Amino acid sequence: MTTPTNPPAGWYPEGTQLRYWDGGVWTNHTRPMAPPAPNGQPHAGGSGAWAPQVQDRPATPPEYPRYPANSPTPAAYPHLAVAAKSPGLALLASFFIPGLGSMMNGEVGKGVLLLCGYIVSFFLIVVFIGFIGILAFWIWGMVDAYQGAQRWNARYGILS
């Protein structure tokens, strides 16, 4: 895998031959340029199967800043960091407002569905089915918020 600070490794033209750039330095590996195919047809074995992929060569090896090896993320790429979601905070938010914890975890549609179900159940209290709905949506909201935060953290390799 190449770092985002260097051009990708590959074969680049140098005069009448190709030279290999390994992503950090020029190597001593060279190849002749592939001869043009007759009548513009692809080479045998597919489109350029035996011919190396040619890319535009950088004029000089790039002079990009180097970051310390012990740096967790380069300062030039702060957007690569992902904040952890707190399962406890999501559960607490859903304790007071059903569905809010799911919304905080980025599952807005599911959170709105839980909140709407809770509100509809509140109005159905008069026929006693609302008590079951209120309790079900309230508990479902808390459990889903807690597990949703854990799923988010597991997806990004964060222990929670």
JSON list of N, CA, C and O in Angstrom, two decimals, residues 103-132:
[
{"chain": "A", "resi": 103, "resn": "MET", "atom": "N", "xyz": [-30.36, 8.28, 16.93]},
{"chain": "A", "resi": 103, "resn": "MET", "atom": "CA", "xyz": [-30.06, 9.44, 16.07]},
{"chain": "A", "resi": 103, "resn": "MET", "atom": "C", "xyz": [-28.64, 9.92, 16.30]},
{"chain": "A", "resi": 103, "resn": "MET", "atom": "O", "xyz": [-27.94, 10.31, 15.36]},
{"chain": "A", "resi": 104, "resn": "MET", "atom": "N", "xyz": [-28.17, 9.89, 17.54]},
{"chain": "A", "resi": 104, "resn": "MET", "atom": "CA", "xyz": [-26.80, 10.31, 17.85]},
{"chain": "A", "resi": 104, "resn": "MET", "atom": "C", "xyz": [-25.78, 9.37, 17.22]},
{"chain": "A", "resi": 104, "resn": "MET", "atom": "O", "xyz": [-24.67, 9.79, 16.89]},
{"chain": "A", "resi": 105, "resn": "ASN", "atom": "N", "xyz": [-26.14, 8.11, 17.03]},
{"chain": "A", "resi": 105, "resn": "ASN", "atom": "CA", "xyz": [-25.24, 7.13, 16.41]},
{"chain": "A", "resi": 105, "resn": "ASN", "atom": "C", "xyz": [-25.23, 7.22, 14.90]},
{"chain": "A", "resi": 105, "resn": "ASN", "atom": "O", "xyz": [-24.55, 6.45, 14.24]},
{"chain": "A", "resi": 106, "resn": "GLY", "atom": "N", "xyz": [-26.04, 8.12, 14.32]},
{"chain": "A", "resi": 106, "resn": "GLY", "atom": "CA", "xyz": [-26.07, 8.28, 12.87]},
{"chain": "A", "resi": 106, "resn": "GLY", "atom": "C", "xyz": [-27.19, 7.51, 12.21]},
{"chain": "A", "resi": 106, "resn": "GLY", "atom": "O", "xyz": [-27.33, 7.55, 11.00]},
{"chain": "A", "resi": 107, "resn": "GLU", "atom": "N", "xyz": [-27.99, 6.80, 12.98]},
{"chain": "A", "resi": 107, "resn": "GLU", "atom": "CA", "xyz": [-29.13, 6.06, 12.43]},
{"chain": "A", "resi": 107, "resn": "GLU", "atom": "C", "xyz": [-30.39, 6.89, 12.64]},
{"chain": "A", "resi": 107, "resn": "GLU", "atom": "O", "xyz": [-31.26, 6.56, 13.44]},
{"chain": "A", "resi": 108, "resn": "VAL", "atom": "N", "xyz": [-30.47, 7.99, 11.91]},
{"chain": "A", "resi": 108, "resn": "VAL", "atom": "CA", "xyz": [-31.55, 8.97, 12.11]},
{"chain": "A", "resi": 108, "resn": "VAL", "atom": "C", "xyz": [-32.91, 8.39, 11.77]},
{"chain": "A", "resi": 108, "resn": "VAL", "atom": "O", "xyz": [-33.88, 8.58, 12.51]},
{"chain": "A", "resi": 109, "resn": "GLY", "atom": "N", "xyz": [-33.01, 7.67, 10.68]},
{"chain": "A", "resi": 109, "resn": "GLY", "atom": "CA", "xyz": [-34.30, 7.09, 10.28]},
{"chain": "A", "resi": 109, "resn": "GLY", "atom": "C", "xyz": [-34.84, 6.15, 11.34]},
{"chain": "A", "resi": 109, "resn": "GLY", "atom": "O", "xyz": [-36.03, 6.19, 11.68]},
{"chain": "A", "resi": 110, "resn": "LYS", "atom": "N", "xyz": [-33.98, 5.29, 11.87]},
{"chain": "A", "resi": 110, "resn": "LYS", "atom": "CA", "xyz": [-34.41, 4.36, 12.91]},
{"chain": "A", "resi": 110, "resn": "LYS", "atom": "C", "xyz": [-34.80, 5.12, 14.18]},
{"chain": "A", "resi": 110, "resn": "LYS", "atom": "O", "xyz": [-35.80, 4.78, 14.83]},
{"chain": "A", "resi": 111, "resn": "GLY", "atom": "N", "xyz": [-34.05, 6.17, 14.53]},
{"chain": "A", "resi": 111, "resn": "GLY", "atom": "CA", "xyz": [-34.37, 6.95, 15.72]},
{"chain": "A", "resi": 111, "resn": "GLY", "atom": "C", "xyz": [-35.71, 7.67, 15.58]},
{"chain": "A", "resi": 111, "resn": "GLY", "atom": "O", "xyz": [-36.50, 7.72, 16.53]},
{"chain": "A", "resi": 112, "resn": "VAL", "atom": "N", "xyz": [-35.98, 8.23, 14.41]},
{"chain": "A", "resi": 112, "resn": "VAL", "atom": "CA", "xyz": [-37.26, 8.92, 14.18]},
{"chain": "A", "resi": 112, "resn": "VAL", "atom": "C", "xyz": [-38.41, 7.91, 14.23]},
{"chain": "A", "resi": 112, "resn": "VAL", "atom": "O", "xyz": [-39.47, 8.19, 14.80]},
{"chain": "A", "resi": 113, "resn": "LEU", "atom": "N", "xyz": [-38.20, 6.72, 13.68]},
{"chain": "A", "resi": 113, "resn": "LEU", "atom": "CA", "xyz": [-39.23, 5.67, 13.73]},
{"chain": "A", "resi": 113, "resn": "LEU", "atom": "C", "xyz": [-39.54, 5.29, 15.18]},
{"chain": "A", "resi": 113, "resn": "LEU", "atom": "O", "xyz": [-40.71, 5.15, 15.56]},
{"chain": "A", "resi": 114, "resn": "LEU", "atom": "N", "xyz": [-38.51, 5.14, 16.01]},
{"chain": "A", "resi": 114, "resn": "LEU", "atom": "CA", "xyz": [-38.73, 4.81, 17.41]},
{"chain": "A", "resi": 114, "resn": "LEU", "atom": "C", "xyz": [-39.48, 5.93, 18.13]},
{"chain": "A", "resi": 114, "resn": "LEU", "atom": "O", "xyz": [-40.41, 5.67, 18.92]},
{"chain": "A", "resi": 115, "resn": "LEU", "atom": "N", "xyz": [-39.10, 7.16, 17.88]},
{"chain": "A", "resi": 115, "resn": "LEU", "atom": "CA", "xyz": [-39.76, 8.29, 18.53]},
{"chain": "A", "resi": 115, "resn": "LEU", "atom": "C", "xyz": [-41.22, 8.40, 18.09]},
{"chain": "A", "resi": 115, "resn": "LEU", "atom": "O", "xyz": [-42.11, 8.61, 18.92]},
{"chain": "A", "resi": 116, "resn": "CYS", "atom": "N", "xyz": [-41.48, 8.24, 16.80]},
{"chain": "A", "resi": 116, "resn": "CYS", "atom": "CA", "xyz": [-42.86, 8.31, 16.31]},
{"chain": "A", "resi": 116, "resn": "CYS", "atom": "C", "xyz": [-43.70, 7.17, 16.88]},
{"chain": "A", "resi": 116, "resn": "CYS", "atom": "O", "xyz": [-44.86, 7.37, 17.25]},
{"chain": "A", "resi": 117, "resn": "GLY", "atom": "N", "xyz": [-43.13, 5.96, 16.97]},
{"chain": "A", "resi": 117, "resn": "GLY", "atom": "CA", "xyz": [-43.85, 4.84, 17.57]},
{"chain": "A", "resi": 117, "resn": "GLY", "atom": "C", "xyz": [-44.18, 5.10, 19.02]},
{"chain": "A", "resi": 117, "resn": "GLY", "atom": "O", "xyz": [-45.27, 4.77, 19.50]},
{"chain": "A", "resi": 118, "resn": "TYR", "atom": "N", "xyz": [-43.25, 5.72, 19.74]},
{"chain": "A", "resi": 118, "resn": "TYR", "atom": "CA", "xyz": [-43.48, 6.06, 21.15]},
{"chain": "A", "resi": 118, "resn": "TYR", "atom": "C", "xyz": [-44.61, 7.09, 21.27]},
{"chain": "A", "resi": 118, "resn": "TYR", "atom": "O", "xyz": [-45.49, 6.96, 22.13]},
{"chain": "A", "resi": 119, "resn": "ILE", "atom": "N", "xyz": [-44.60, 8.10, 20.41]},
{"chain": "A", "resi": 119, "resn": "ILE", "atom": "CA", "xyz": [-45.63, 9.15, 20.47]},
{"chain": "A", "resi": 119, "resn": "ILE", "atom": "C", "xyz": [-47.00, 8.58, 20.11]},
{"chain": "A", "resi": 119, "resn": "ILE", "atom": "O", "xyz": [-48.00, 8.87, 20.77]},
{"chain": "A", "resi": 120, "resn": "VAL", "atom": "N", "xyz": [-47.07, 7.74, 19.08]},
{"chain": "A", "resi": 120, "resn": "VAL", "atom": "CA", "xyz": [-48.35, 7.12, 18.71]},
{"chain": "A", "resi": 120, "resn": "VAL", "atom": "C", "xyz": [-48.85, 6.24, 19.86]},
{"chain": "A", "resi": 120, "resn": "VAL", "atom": "O", "xyz": [-50.05, 6.25, 20.19]},
{"chain": "A", "resi": 121, "resn": "SER", "atom": "N", "xyz": [-47.95, 5.50, 20.49]},
{"chain": "A", "resi": 121, "resn": "SER", "atom": "CA", "xyz": [-48.35, 4.65, 21.62]},
{"chain": "A", "resi": 121, "resn": "SER", "atom": "C", "xyz": [-48.85, 5.50, 22.79]},
{"chain": "A", "resi": 121, "resn": "SER", "atom": "O", "xyz": [-49.75, 5.07, 23.52]},
{"chain": "A", "resi": 122, "resn": "PHE", "atom": "N", "xyz": [-48.27, 6.67, 22.96]},
{"chain": "A", "resi": 122, "resn": "PHE", "atom": "CA", "xyz": [-48.72, 7.57, 24.03]},
{"chain": "A", "resi": 122, "resn": "PHE", "atom": "C", "xyz": [-50.19, 7.94, 23.83]},
{"chain": "A", "resi": 122, "resn": "PHE", "atom": "O", "xyz": [-50.97, 7.98, 24.79]},
{"chain": "A", "resi": 123, "resn": "PHE", "atom": "N", "xyz": [-50.58, 8.19, 22.59]},
{"chain": "A", "resi": 123, "resn": "PHE", "atom": "CA", "xyz": [-51.98, 8.54, 22.32]},
{"chain": "A", "resi": 123, "resn": "PHE", "atom": "C", "xyz": [-52.90, 7.32, 22.37]},
{"chain": "A", "resi": 123, "resn": "PHE", "atom": "O", "xyz": [-54.12, 7.47, 22.50]},
{"chain": "A", "resi": 124, "resn": "LEU", "atom": "N", "xyz": [-52.35, 6.13, 22.28]},
{"chain": "A", "resi": 124, "resn": "LEU", "atom": "CA", "xyz": [-53.16, 4.91, 22.35]},
{"chain": "A", "resi": 124, "resn": "LEU", "atom": "C", "xyz": [-53.33, 4.39, 23.77]},
{"chain": "A", "resi": 124, "resn": "LEU", "atom": "O", "xyz": [-53.85, 3.29, 23.98]},
{"chain": "A", "resi": 125, "resn": "ILE", "atom": "N", "xyz": [-52.89, 5.17, 24.75]},
{"chain": "A", "resi": 125, "resn": "ILE", "atom": "CA", "xyz": [-53.06, 4.76, 26.15]},
{"chain": "A", "resi": 125, "resn": "ILE", "atom": "C", "xyz": [-54.53, 4.57, 26.49]},
{"chain": "A", "resi": 125, "resn": "ILE", "atom": "O", "xyz": [-54.88, 3.70, 27.28]},
{"chain": "A", "resi": 126, "resn": "VAL", "atom": "N", "xyz": [-55.39, 5.36, 25.87]},
{"chain": "A", "resi": 126, "resn": "VAL", "atom": "CA", "xyz": [-56.82, 5.27, 26.18]},
{"chain": "A", "resi": 126, "resn": "VAL", "atom": "C", "xyz": [-57.39, 3.89, 25.88]},
{"chain": "A", "resi": 126, "resn": "VAL", "atom": "O", "xyz": [-58.38, 3.49, 26.48]},
{"chain": "A", "resi": 127, "resn": "VAL", "atom": "N", "xyz": [-56.81, 3.13, 24.98]},
{"chain": "A", "resi": 127, "resn": "VAL", "atom": "CA", "xyz": [-57.29, 1.78, 24.69]},
{"chain": "A", "resi": 127, "resn": "VAL", "atom": "C", "xyz": [-56.35, 0.73, 25.28]},
{"chain": "A", "resi": 127, "resn": "VAL", "atom": "O", "xyz": [-56.39, -0.43, 24.88]},
{"chain": "A", "resi": 128, "resn": "PHE", "atom": "N", "xyz": [-55.53, 1.10, 26.20]},
{"chain": "A", "resi": 128, "resn": "PHE", "atom": "CA", "xyz": [-54.62, 0.25, 26.97]},
{"chain": "A", "resi": 128, "resn": "PHE", "atom": "C", "xyz": [-53.53, -0.44, 26.15]},
{"chain": "A", "resi": 128, "resn": "PHE", "atom": "O", "xyz": [-52.61, -0.99, 26.71]},
{"chain": "A", "resi": 129, "resn": "ILE", "atom": "N", "xyz": [-53.62, -0.48, 24.84]},
{"chain": "A", "resi": 129, "resn": "ILE", "atom": "CA", "xyz": [-52.56, -1.05, 24.03]},
{"chain": "A", "resi": 129, "resn": "ILE", "atom": "C", "xyz": [-51.35, -0.11, 24.03]},
{"chain": "A", "resi": 129, "resn": "ILE", "atom": "O", "xyz": [-50.21, -0.52, 23.81]},
{"chain": "A", "resi": 130, "resn": "GLY", "atom": "N", "xyz": [-51.59, 1.15, 24.34]},
{"chain": "A", "resi": 130, "resn": "GLY", "atom": "CA", "xyz": [-50.52, 2.14, 24.36]},
{"chain": "A", "resi": 130, "resn": "GLY", "atom": "C", "xyz": [-49.49, 1.88, 25.44]},
{"chain": "A", "resi": 130, "resn": "GLY", "atom": "O", "xyz": [-48.31, 2.18, 25.27]},
{"chain": "A", "resi": 131, "resn": "PHE", "atom": "N", "xyz": [-49.91, 1.29, 26.59]},
{"chain": "A", "resi": 131, "resn": "PHE", "atom": "CA", "xyz": [-48.95, 0.99, 27.65]},
{"chain": "A", "resi": 131, "resn": "PHE", "atom": "C", "xyz": [-47.90, 0.00, 27.18]},
{"chain": "A", "resi": 131, "resn": "PHE", "atom": "O", "xyz": [-46.72, 0.16, 27.46]},
{"chain": "A", "resi": 132, "resn": "ILE", "atom": "N", "xyz": [-48.34, -1.00, 26.43]},
{"chain": "A", "resi": 132, "resn": "ILE", "atom": "CA", "xyz": [-47.41, -2.00, 25.90]},
{"chain": "A", "resi": 132, "resn": "ILE", "atom": "C", "xyz": [-46.48, -1.35, 24.86]},
{"chain": "A", "resi": 132, "resn": "ILE", "atom": "O", "xyz": [-45.28, -1.59, 24.84]}
]
